Amino acid sequence: MSTPKPTIIDDKSPHCIPFILSLLSAHPPSSQTPFIIGLNGVQGAGKTTLVSALSSTLNARGLRTLVCSIDDLYLQHADQVSLAETHKDNPLVQHRGEPGTHDMVLARELFSALREGREVAVPEYDKSLFGGQGDRVDPKEWKVVNKPGEEKVQVIIFEGWCVGFRALGEEGVRRKREGASRTLGGHRVEDLLFVDGKLEGYEVVNETFDAFIHIDAEETEFVYGWRQEQEAALRREKGSGMSEEMVVRFVDSYYPAYELYTEALREGFFKGREDGEGRQLRLVVGRDRKVKEVIKI
């Protein structure tokens, strides 16, 4: 029996749009610094649909909104190959995906320019290049924002599956690995610590967020089933797609980050920040991708 094509219902924007508009109303109109939203979504839960609805609404209200994806900050192909070769015994960095495979120097340059209202080209990444290994698009083709005489970007939505993940430190990583998990026990501590150490560099982006949206799942392992549905649809419609076994291996390759860092997001991205209360919205979805619970943190 064929697997039905997954249907994404946008029941998330009715919660997220009022939340963001409320925070924006308290953002000084005279502020020259854009309002930056971090958005983390479990893969397959409807993140793309929400981002589209949110950006369209904000633009329609006269707030020039830029959507950036952490995927567009992946290392250039040659640098990813070099990273993999240098750490050939670490399966977590043999291909793009995990923290440590993004160019955080480029991220710092991008966010510094955007926050200062300077003209800047926004990076773009093409996952289809090099036979699916991916590479950065030629910079001449990048979209340029904040041009002279052009309205400045006022809102930035920075989205991605690992946005907001924060380093745990050696003790935290070891504690997670020693606890119950699906994938962590299959990785060496030093390999997990390598990724965790790289996450410290992601603070150049994390520290800029004014609001955070977390699309969570009742059970994180739903991501396996959602990806199976996506690939089954591709096999049916295009005649090609990952097999069920390939999907499991693919999800296994990035699932360790979920097991390490999701709990901290659930406790609160702004935890410990003086003005952080009420700046995070956590939407918990069920296996059907529908919102089951909404928590303001």
XYZ file of C-alpha atoms in Angstrom:
297
model
C 0.000 0.000 0.000
C 1.441 3.390 -0.989
C 2.205 5.987 1.657
C -0.026 9.077 1.364
C 1.670 12.363 0.569
C 2.245 14.314 3.799
C -0.076 17.259 4.255
C 1.122 20.296 6.162
C -1.684 22.210 7.870
C -0.828 25.770 8.857
C -2.279 25.833 12.335
C 0.920 27.435 13.646
C 0.802 30.990 12.270
C -2.434 31.828 14.193
C -0.346 31.381 17.346
C 2.959 32.787 16.124
C 1.822 35.897 14.270
C 0.080 37.541 17.270
C 3.041 36.562 19.459
C 5.545 38.296 17.165
C 3.321 41.336 16.566
C 2.990 41.808 20.312
C 6.762 41.808 20.777
C 7.231 44.084 17.783
C 4.818 46.603 19.283
C 7.270 47.029 22.164
C 10.259 47.335 19.814
C 11.170 51.042 19.622
C 9.946 52.425 16.282
C 13.026 54.651 16.185
C 15.350 51.659 16.564
C 17.862 51.367 13.756
C 18.496 47.728 14.657
C 16.256 45.108 13.020
C 14.095 42.811 15.131
C 15.580 39.315 14.842
C 13.527 36.124 15.247
C 15.188 32.762 15.737
C 13.054 29.861 14.535
C 13.859 26.228 15.229
C 11.642 23.563 13.712
C 11.884 19.800 13.863
C 12.404 18.672 10.287
C 9.111 17.851 8.596
C 6.863 19.563 11.160
C 5.771 22.512 9.007
C 8.493 25.091 9.579
C 8.660 26.248 5.952
C 4.906 26.878 5.820
C 5.045 28.932 9.011
C 8.009 31.000 7.840
C 6.195 31.851 4.613
C 3.030 32.925 6.419
C 4.915 34.949 9.013
C 7.107 36.799 6.511
C 4.149 37.532 4.223
C 2.151 38.981 7.121
C 4.999 41.188 8.319
C 5.782 42.466 4.822
C 2.097 43.214 4.277
C 2.183 45.362 7.425
C 4.973 47.448 5.978
C 7.777 45.747 7.859
C 10.477 44.781 5.405
C 11.246 41.213 6.375
C 14.200 39.083 5.356
C 14.179 35.300 5.732
C 17.579 33.687 6.219
C 18.252 29.976 6.592
C 21.122 28.432 8.483
C 21.363 26.035 5.519
C 22.681 28.916 3.406
C 25.643 29.229 5.772
C 27.024 25.762 5.114
C 30.747 25.571 4.425
C 31.863 25.732 0.821
C 32.200 22.282 -0.713
C 36.002 22.319 -0.645
C 36.021 23.325 3.021
C 33.504 20.610 3.913
C 35.670 18.028 2.140
C 38.697 19.299 4.057
C 36.805 19.130 7.372
C 35.747 15.549 6.653
C 39.266 14.494 5.694
C 40.830 16.190 8.724
C 38.374 14.415 11.022
C 37.853 11.246 9.002
C 37.106 9.179 12.109
C 34.244 11.459 13.149
C 31.069 10.377 11.287
C 29.228 13.504 12.436
C 31.176 15.810 10.115
C 31.569 13.649 7.014
C 28.853 15.657 5.278
C 26.968 18.913 5.833
C 24.363 19.104 8.561
C 25.665 18.985 12.109
C 26.898 22.074 13.962
C 30.473 22.580 12.835
C 29.611 22.345 9.130
C 28.509 25.992 8.924
C 30.670 29.033 8.181
C 30.293 31.122 11.318
C 32.794 33.738 10.141
C 30.424 34.396 7.260
C 27.515 34.387 9.731
C 29.214 37.025 11.882
C 29.834 39.240 8.859
C 26.236 38.863 7.669
C 24.570 39.588 10.993
C 26.912 42.478 11.803
C 26.008 44.140 8.510
C 22.280 43.499 8.916
C 22.202 44.827 12.487
C 24.047 47.973 11.409
C 21.822 48.490 8.364
C 24.734 48.188 5.957
C 24.408 46.953 2.381
C 25.134 43.228 2.303
C 24.754 40.224 0.032
C 22.850 37.339 1.636
C 24.560 33.950 1.126
C 22.839 31.188 -0.806
C 23.586 27.473 -0.872
C 22.620 24.929 -3.530
C 22.223 21.425 -2.105
C 22.065 19.873 -5.582
C 25.650 20.731 -6.561
C 28.433 18.120 -6.536
C 25.969 15.278 -6.892
C 23.940 16.312 -3.885
C 26.885 17.126 -1.628
C 26.101 20.800 -2.165
C 28.094 24.017 -2.464
C 27.692 27.738 -2.029
C 26.178 29.638 -4.932
C 28.444 32.142 -6.702
C 28.386 35.335 -4.571
C 27.520 37.370 -7.677
C 24.104 35.695 -7.565
C 23.365 36.458 -3.915
C 20.483 38.787 -3.056
C 21.664 42.219 -1.934
C 19.713 44.078 0.767
C 19.978 47.520 2.372
C 21.080 49.146 -0.887
C 21.443 52.951 -0.903
C 18.006 54.559 -1.230
C 16.316 51.251 -0.402
C 14.203 50.607 2.685
C 16.259 48.916 5.371
C 15.475 45.415 6.565
C 13.372 45.781 9.726
C 12.708 42.161 10.659
C 14.895 39.088 10.158
C 13.634 35.514 10.462
C 16.566 33.141 10.900
C 15.347 29.577 10.564
C 16.780 26.094 10.640
C 16.657 22.708 12.305
C 19.539 23.496 14.682
C 18.966 27.220 15.207
C 19.247 28.058 18.890
C 21.217 24.963 19.872
C 23.811 25.861 22.504
C 26.980 24.118 23.685
C 26.599 21.965 26.785
C 30.249 21.609 27.729
C 32.042 18.342 28.418
C 30.104 17.462 31.562
C 26.754 18.079 29.883
C 27.654 16.019 26.817
C 28.902 13.109 28.900
C 25.753 13.159 31.022
C 23.543 13.054 27.927
C 25.551 10.235 26.359
C 25.356 8.136 29.519
C 21.587 8.544 29.724
C 18.880 6.897 27.628
C 19.163 7.799 23.932
C 18.649 6.395 20.470
C 21.946 7.418 18.856
C 24.379 9.015 21.324
C 25.809 5.736 22.607
C 26.906 4.875 19.093
C 29.268 7.855 18.938
C 32.591 8.419 20.655
C 32.571 11.091 23.339
C 35.338 12.997 21.552
C 33.260 13.174 18.365
C 30.256 14.582 20.224
C 32.531 17.023 22.047
C 33.958 18.231 18.725
C 30.479 19.229 17.565
C 29.670 20.716 20.962
C 32.823 22.818 20.870
C 31.930 24.142 17.436
C 28.543 25.272 18.757
C 30.258 27.899 20.886
C 30.892 29.808 17.663
C 27.155 29.938 16.936
C 26.675 32.428 19.767
C 27.501 35.216 17.296
C 23.982 34.625 15.962
C 22.214 33.392 19.100
C 23.040 36.568 20.998
C 21.221 38.708 18.417
C 17.741 37.163 18.837
C 14.869 39.313 20.121
C 12.334 36.471 19.935
C 12.378 32.712 19.489
C 9.885 30.223 18.081
C 10.381 26.504 18.670
C 8.286 24.010 16.707
C 8.759 20.932 18.854
C 7.321 17.423 18.645
C 5.610 15.344 21.308
C 8.175 12.707 20.406
C 11.322 13.781 18.581
C 11.494 10.393 16.834
C 8.492 11.478 14.751
C 11.147 12.969 12.459
C 11.941 9.464 11.164
C 8.352 8.861 10.071
C 7.981 12.319 8.557
C 11.098 11.851 6.449
C 9.897 8.416 5.354
C 6.678 10.037 4.109
C 8.584 12.715 2.190
C 10.844 10.209 0.486
C 7.954 7.855 -0.323
C 6.232 10.768 -2.061
C 9.399 11.517 -4.037
C 9.733 7.884 -5.117
C 6.115 7.850 -6.201
C 6.101 11.206 -8.016
C 9.631 11.426 -9.419
C 10.699 7.806 -9.494
C 13.635 8.452 -7.183
C 14.145 8.958 -3.480
C 15.857 7.377 -0.512
C 14.876 3.859 0.449
C 13.498 3.238 3.943
C 16.891 1.967 5.099
C 18.647 5.023 3.640
C 16.211 7.336 5.434
C 17.012 5.758 8.788
C 20.749 6.148 8.192
C 20.242 9.738 7.024
C 18.203 10.778 10.059
C 20.563 8.892 12.355
C 23.369 11.135 11.066
C 21.900 14.325 12.540
C 19.643 12.952 15.288
C 22.419 13.138 17.932
C 22.085 16.941 17.939
C 18.379 16.652 18.754
C 19.185 14.333 21.638
C 21.862 16.663 22.968
C 20.284 20.097 22.606
C 16.481 19.945 22.427
C 15.970 19.773 26.184
C 17.652 23.145 26.722
C 15.386 24.752 24.106
C 12.368 23.326 25.886
C 13.544 24.873 29.140
C 13.900 28.248 27.465
C 16.269 29.785 24.940
C 16.385 33.063 26.902
C 16.753 31.374 30.287
C 18.881 33.584 32.506
C 18.494 36.686 30.342
C 17.163 39.637 32.306
C 14.524 40.646 29.756
C 14.007 37.148 28.347
C 10.674 36.202 29.894
C 7.853 35.935 27.355
C 10.122 36.072 24.305
C 9.862 32.400 23.322
C 6.892 30.490 21.959
C 7.032 26.698 21.954
C 4.533 24.841 19.779
C 4.308 21.107 20.414
C 2.971 19.088 17.478
C 1.701 15.530 17.329
C 2.420 12.790 14.808
C -0.132 14.435 12.497
C 1.910 17.693 12.631
C -0.985 19.526 14.270
C -0.392 21.773 17.257
C -1.266 20.040 20.522
C 0.141 22.538 23.003
C 1.350 26.156 23.007
C 3.726 27.330 25.722
C 4.992 30.868 26.194
C 8.337 30.890 27.951
